[in-house]
XYZ file of C-alpha atoms in Angstrom:
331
model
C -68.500 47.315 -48.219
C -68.575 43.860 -47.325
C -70.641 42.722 -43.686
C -69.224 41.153 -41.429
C -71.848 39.853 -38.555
C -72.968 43.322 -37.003
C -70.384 45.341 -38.507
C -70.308 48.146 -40.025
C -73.725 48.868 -37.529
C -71.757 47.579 -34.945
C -68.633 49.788 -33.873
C -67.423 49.225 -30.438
C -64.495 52.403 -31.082
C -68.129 54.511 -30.745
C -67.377 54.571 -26.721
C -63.340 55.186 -27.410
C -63.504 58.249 -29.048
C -62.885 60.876 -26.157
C -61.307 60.649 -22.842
C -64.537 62.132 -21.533
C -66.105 59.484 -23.338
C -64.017 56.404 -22.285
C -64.523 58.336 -18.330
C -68.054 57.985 -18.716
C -68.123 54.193 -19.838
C -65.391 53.173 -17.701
C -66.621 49.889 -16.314
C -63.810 50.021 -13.243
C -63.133 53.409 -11.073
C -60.244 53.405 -8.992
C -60.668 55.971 -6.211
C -58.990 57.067 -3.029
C -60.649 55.079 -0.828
C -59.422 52.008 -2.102
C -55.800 52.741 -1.316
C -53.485 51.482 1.824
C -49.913 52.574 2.360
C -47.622 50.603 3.894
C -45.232 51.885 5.773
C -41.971 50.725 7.480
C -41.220 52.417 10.891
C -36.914 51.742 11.974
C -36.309 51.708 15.463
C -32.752 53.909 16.950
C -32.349 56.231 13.532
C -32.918 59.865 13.616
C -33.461 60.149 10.058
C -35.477 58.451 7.198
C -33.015 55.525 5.483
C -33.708 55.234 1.935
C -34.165 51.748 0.695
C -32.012 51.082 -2.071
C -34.465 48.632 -3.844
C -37.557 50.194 -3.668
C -36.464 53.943 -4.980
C -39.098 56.647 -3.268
C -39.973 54.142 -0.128
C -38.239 54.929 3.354
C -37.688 53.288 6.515
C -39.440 56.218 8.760
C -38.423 57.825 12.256
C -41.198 58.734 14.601
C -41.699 61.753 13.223
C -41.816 61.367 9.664
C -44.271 58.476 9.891
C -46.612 60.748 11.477
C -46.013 63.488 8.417
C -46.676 60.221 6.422
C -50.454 59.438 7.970
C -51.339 62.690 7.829
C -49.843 63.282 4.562
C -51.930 60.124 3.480
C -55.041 60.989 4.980
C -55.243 64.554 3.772
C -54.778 62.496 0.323
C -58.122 60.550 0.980
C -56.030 57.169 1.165
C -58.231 55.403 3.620
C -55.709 53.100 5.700
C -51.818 52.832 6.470
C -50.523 49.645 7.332
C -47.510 49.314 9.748
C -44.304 47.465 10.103
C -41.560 47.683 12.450
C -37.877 47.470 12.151
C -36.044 46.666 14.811
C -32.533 47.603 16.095
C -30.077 44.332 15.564
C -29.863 43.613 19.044
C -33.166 43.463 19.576
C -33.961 40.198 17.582
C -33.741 36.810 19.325
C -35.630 33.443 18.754
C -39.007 33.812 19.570
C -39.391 37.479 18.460
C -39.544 38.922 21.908
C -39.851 42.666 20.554
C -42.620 41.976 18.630
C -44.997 42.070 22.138
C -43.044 44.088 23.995
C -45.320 46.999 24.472
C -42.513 49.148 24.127
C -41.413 47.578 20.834
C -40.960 49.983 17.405
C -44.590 48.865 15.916
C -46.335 49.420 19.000
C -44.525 52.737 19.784
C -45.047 53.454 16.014
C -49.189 52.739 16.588
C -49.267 54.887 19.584
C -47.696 57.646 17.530
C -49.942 57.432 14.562
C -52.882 56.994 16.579
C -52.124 60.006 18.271
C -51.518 61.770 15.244
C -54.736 60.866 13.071
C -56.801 59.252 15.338
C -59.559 57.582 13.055
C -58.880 59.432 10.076
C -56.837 56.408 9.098
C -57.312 52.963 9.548
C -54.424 51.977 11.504
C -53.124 48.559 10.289
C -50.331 46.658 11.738
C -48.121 43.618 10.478
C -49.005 40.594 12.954
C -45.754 38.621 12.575
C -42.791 37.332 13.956
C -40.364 37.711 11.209
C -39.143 41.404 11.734
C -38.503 40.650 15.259
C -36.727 36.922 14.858
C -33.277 36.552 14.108
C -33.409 33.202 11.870
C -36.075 35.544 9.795
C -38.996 33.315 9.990
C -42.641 33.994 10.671
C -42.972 31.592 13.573
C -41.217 29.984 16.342
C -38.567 27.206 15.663
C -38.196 23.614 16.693
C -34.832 22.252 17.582
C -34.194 20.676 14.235
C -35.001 24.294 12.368
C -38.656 23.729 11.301
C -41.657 26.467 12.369
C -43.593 25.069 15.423
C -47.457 25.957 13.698
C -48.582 25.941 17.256
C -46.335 27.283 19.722
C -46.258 30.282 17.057
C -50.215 30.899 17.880
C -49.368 31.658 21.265
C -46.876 34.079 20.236
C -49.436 35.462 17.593
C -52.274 36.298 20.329
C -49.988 38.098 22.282
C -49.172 40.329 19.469
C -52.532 40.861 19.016
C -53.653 42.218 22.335
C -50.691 44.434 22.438
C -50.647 46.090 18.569
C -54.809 46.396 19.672
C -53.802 47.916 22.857
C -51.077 50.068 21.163
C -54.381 51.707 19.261
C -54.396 49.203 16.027
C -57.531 49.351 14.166
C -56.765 46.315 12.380
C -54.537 43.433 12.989
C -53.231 41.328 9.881
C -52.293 38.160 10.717
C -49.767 37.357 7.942
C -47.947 34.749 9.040
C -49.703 31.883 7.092
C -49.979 29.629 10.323
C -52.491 27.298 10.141
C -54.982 28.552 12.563
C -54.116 32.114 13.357
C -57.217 33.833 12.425
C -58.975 32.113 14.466
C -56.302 32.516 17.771
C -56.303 35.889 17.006
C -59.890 36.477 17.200
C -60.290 34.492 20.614
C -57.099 36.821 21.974
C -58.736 40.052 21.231
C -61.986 39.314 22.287
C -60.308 38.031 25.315
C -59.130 40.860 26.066
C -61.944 43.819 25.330
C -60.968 44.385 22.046
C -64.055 42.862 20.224
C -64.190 46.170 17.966
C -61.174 45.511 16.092
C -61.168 43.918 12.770
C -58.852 40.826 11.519
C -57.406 41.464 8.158
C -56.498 37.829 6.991
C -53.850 37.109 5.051
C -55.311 34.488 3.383
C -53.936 33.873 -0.302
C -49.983 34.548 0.750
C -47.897 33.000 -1.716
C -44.110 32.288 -1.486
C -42.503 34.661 -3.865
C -39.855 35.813 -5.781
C -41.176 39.245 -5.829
C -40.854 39.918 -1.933
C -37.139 40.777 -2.309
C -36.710 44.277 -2.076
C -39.178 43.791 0.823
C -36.404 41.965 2.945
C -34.101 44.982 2.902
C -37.234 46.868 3.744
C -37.640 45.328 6.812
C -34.095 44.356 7.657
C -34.808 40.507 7.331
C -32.281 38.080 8.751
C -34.119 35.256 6.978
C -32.407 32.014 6.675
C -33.557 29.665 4.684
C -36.819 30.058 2.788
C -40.779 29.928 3.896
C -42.394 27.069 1.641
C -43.098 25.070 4.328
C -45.761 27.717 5.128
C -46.592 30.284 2.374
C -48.493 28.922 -0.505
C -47.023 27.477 -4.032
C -47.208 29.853 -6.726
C -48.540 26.425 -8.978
C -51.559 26.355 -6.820
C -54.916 28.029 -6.883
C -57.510 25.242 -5.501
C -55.366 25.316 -2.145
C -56.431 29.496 -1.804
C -59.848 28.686 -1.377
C -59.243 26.065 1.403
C -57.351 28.691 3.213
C -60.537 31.212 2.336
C -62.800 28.979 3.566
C -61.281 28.052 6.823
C -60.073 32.220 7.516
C -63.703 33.219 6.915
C -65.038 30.151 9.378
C -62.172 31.217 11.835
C -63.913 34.859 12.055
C -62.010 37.151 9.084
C -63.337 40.334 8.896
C -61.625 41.185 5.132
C -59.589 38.465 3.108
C -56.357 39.824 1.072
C -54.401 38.157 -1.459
C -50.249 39.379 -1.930
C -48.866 39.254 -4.252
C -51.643 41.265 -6.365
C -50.101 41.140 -9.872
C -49.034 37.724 -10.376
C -52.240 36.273 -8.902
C -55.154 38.219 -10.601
C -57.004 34.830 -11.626
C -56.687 34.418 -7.637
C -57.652 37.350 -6.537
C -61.171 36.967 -8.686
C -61.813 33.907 -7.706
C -61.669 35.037 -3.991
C -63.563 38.213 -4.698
C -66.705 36.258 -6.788
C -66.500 33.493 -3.697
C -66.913 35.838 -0.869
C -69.055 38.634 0.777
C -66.409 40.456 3.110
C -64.537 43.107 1.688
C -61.444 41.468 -0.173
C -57.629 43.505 -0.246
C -54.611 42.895 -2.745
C -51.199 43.501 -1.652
C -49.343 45.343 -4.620
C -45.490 44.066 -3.125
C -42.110 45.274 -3.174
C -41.236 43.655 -6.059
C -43.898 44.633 -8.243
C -43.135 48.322 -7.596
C -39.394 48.207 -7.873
C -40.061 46.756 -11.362
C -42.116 49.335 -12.444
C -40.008 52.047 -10.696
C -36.488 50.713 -11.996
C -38.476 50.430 -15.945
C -39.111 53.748 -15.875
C -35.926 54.904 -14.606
C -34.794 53.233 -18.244
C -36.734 55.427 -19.822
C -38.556 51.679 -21.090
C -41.786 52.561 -19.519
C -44.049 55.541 -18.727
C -44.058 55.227 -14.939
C -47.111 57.287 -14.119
C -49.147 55.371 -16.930
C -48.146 51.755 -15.912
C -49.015 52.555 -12.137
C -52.484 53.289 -12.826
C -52.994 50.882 -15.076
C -51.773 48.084 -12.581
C -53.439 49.423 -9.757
C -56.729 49.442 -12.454
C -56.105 45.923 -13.331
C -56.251 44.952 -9.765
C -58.825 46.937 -8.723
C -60.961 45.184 -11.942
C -59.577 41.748 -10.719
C -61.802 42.448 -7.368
C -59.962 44.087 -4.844
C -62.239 46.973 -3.026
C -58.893 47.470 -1.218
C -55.087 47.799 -2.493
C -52.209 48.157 -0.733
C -49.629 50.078 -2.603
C -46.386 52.063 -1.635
C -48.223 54.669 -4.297
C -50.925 54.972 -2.107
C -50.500 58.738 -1.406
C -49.282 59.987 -4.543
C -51.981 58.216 -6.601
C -55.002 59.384 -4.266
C -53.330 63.080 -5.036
C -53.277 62.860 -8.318
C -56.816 61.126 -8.674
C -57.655 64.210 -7.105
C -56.720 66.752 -9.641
């Protein structure tokens, strides 16, 4: 036999051979505790509504969000992250149901509070655009662009009432200049110095948040480049990591998780807070509608995206799997 280099004494397939084997040299575990579901929460329905584009995913009543913490913690998934959907009517300009108190996310907090207490980590969407009814993240000038700064002020007050509606964690995901650190100075401002700032910090504008929009009953007009990053830039992500983390970031996430894995590990090698990935709409409803083919095996190519993300440097993912993966991880 001719040698090559090392070979034949030199046969990496030695630590392939068994699925024990592979298990015990696995240089990445994906676990439980690194999972967040998402969860969408529709105000004036007294039944789940399927959404069409993301097959499996549901905008929740009252009650089956609570079955859908506890069903999640029970799982080990460590957090749930909240959105609202308000009723039609309900949207005007500036996004007023987004800080009323009595609004569908608060309401929805109270609720899952109540329901699992700190078994969860309660997260909840800080943004304007489920509650606006141009669609956009922010407050609009009279010619139609986002006003960075009037939106702040609209941004603290969400904060002190999604903390005061029992949110462990606020995520700021607007991509406002400034907003982490508005945030910060609003909840401290108001007693609630123990909760934790998830920044949104690498938030790219992308084609994969469509299924998301029916998710969430958008009414987007328009699109948000002015304010979510280009997809053709990476420098600009650490600029926005370096001014979230000076603005007082607790954890850093980058969304989407997929497309952005050369992102996402440059973030988590430049950083030591705990970094998330957001595993979107789009990049489930692709998976989910491949299998449905019959072109992919659908349990496989979940865990191996959630693996590849998890290897890119996320300690935390937020999936719409969340639940059934941590159950079957713990078979």
């Amino acid at each position: 036999m001719t040698v090559y280099g090392n070979f034949p004494g030199s046969r990496p397939r030695r630590l392939r051979t068994t699925p024990t084997m592979r298990r015990m040299v696995a240089e990445t575990r994906l676990d439980a505790s690194n999972l967040i579901l998402p969860a969408f929460v529709r105000e004036g329905v007294d039944a789940p509504v399927a959404i069409s584009a993301m097959p499996g995913v549901q905008q929740h009543t009252l009650d089956t969000l609570r079955k859908a913490a506890v069903d999640a913690a029970s799982a080990g998934v460590s957090g749930i992250m909240l959105f609202g959907v308000p009723e039609d009517e309900k949207k005007d300009g500036r996004g007023t149901a987004g800080t009323d108190p009595d609004g569908i996310l608060q309401v929805a907090l109270r609720a899952v509070r109540e329901e699992v207490g700190d078994d969860l980590v309660i997260m909840s969407d800080l943004c304007l655009d489920e509650y606006t009814d141009h669609g956009h993240c922010g407050v609009l000038t009279e010619d139609g662009r986002v006003d960075n700064d009037a939106t702040l002020e609209r941004y603290a007050e969400m904060a002190q009432v999604q903390a005061d509606a029992g949110a462990h964690v606020v995520g700021p995901s607007g991509m406002m200049d400034g907003q982490v650190g508005v945030v910060r100075d609003a909840l401290d401002q108001t007693g609630h110095e123990d909760v934790s700032i998830l920044a949104y910090t690498v938030k790219y504008s992308s084609a994969f948040y469509g299924p998301f929009r029916e998710a969430v009953g958008s009414s987007l007009r328009g699109d948000r480049k002015t304010y979510q990053q280009d997809p053709a830039n990476s420098r600009e992500s650490m600029r926005e990591l370096a001014l979230d983390l000076e603005e007082g970031a607790d954890m850093v996430m980058v969304k989407p998780a997929g497309p952005y894995l050369d992102v996402l590990a440059k973030v988590a090698e430049s950083v030591d807070v705990p970094v998330a990935a957001y595993q979107i709409s789009g990049e489930y409803s692709m998976i989910e509608a491949a299998a449905e083919k019959g072109w992919i095996d659908r349990d496989a190519a979940i865990m191996e995206s959630l693996t590849g993300i998890r290897r890119a440097g996320a300690q935390m993912i937020l999936t719409y799997w969340a639940t059934e993966v941590a159950q079957r991880l713990a078979r």
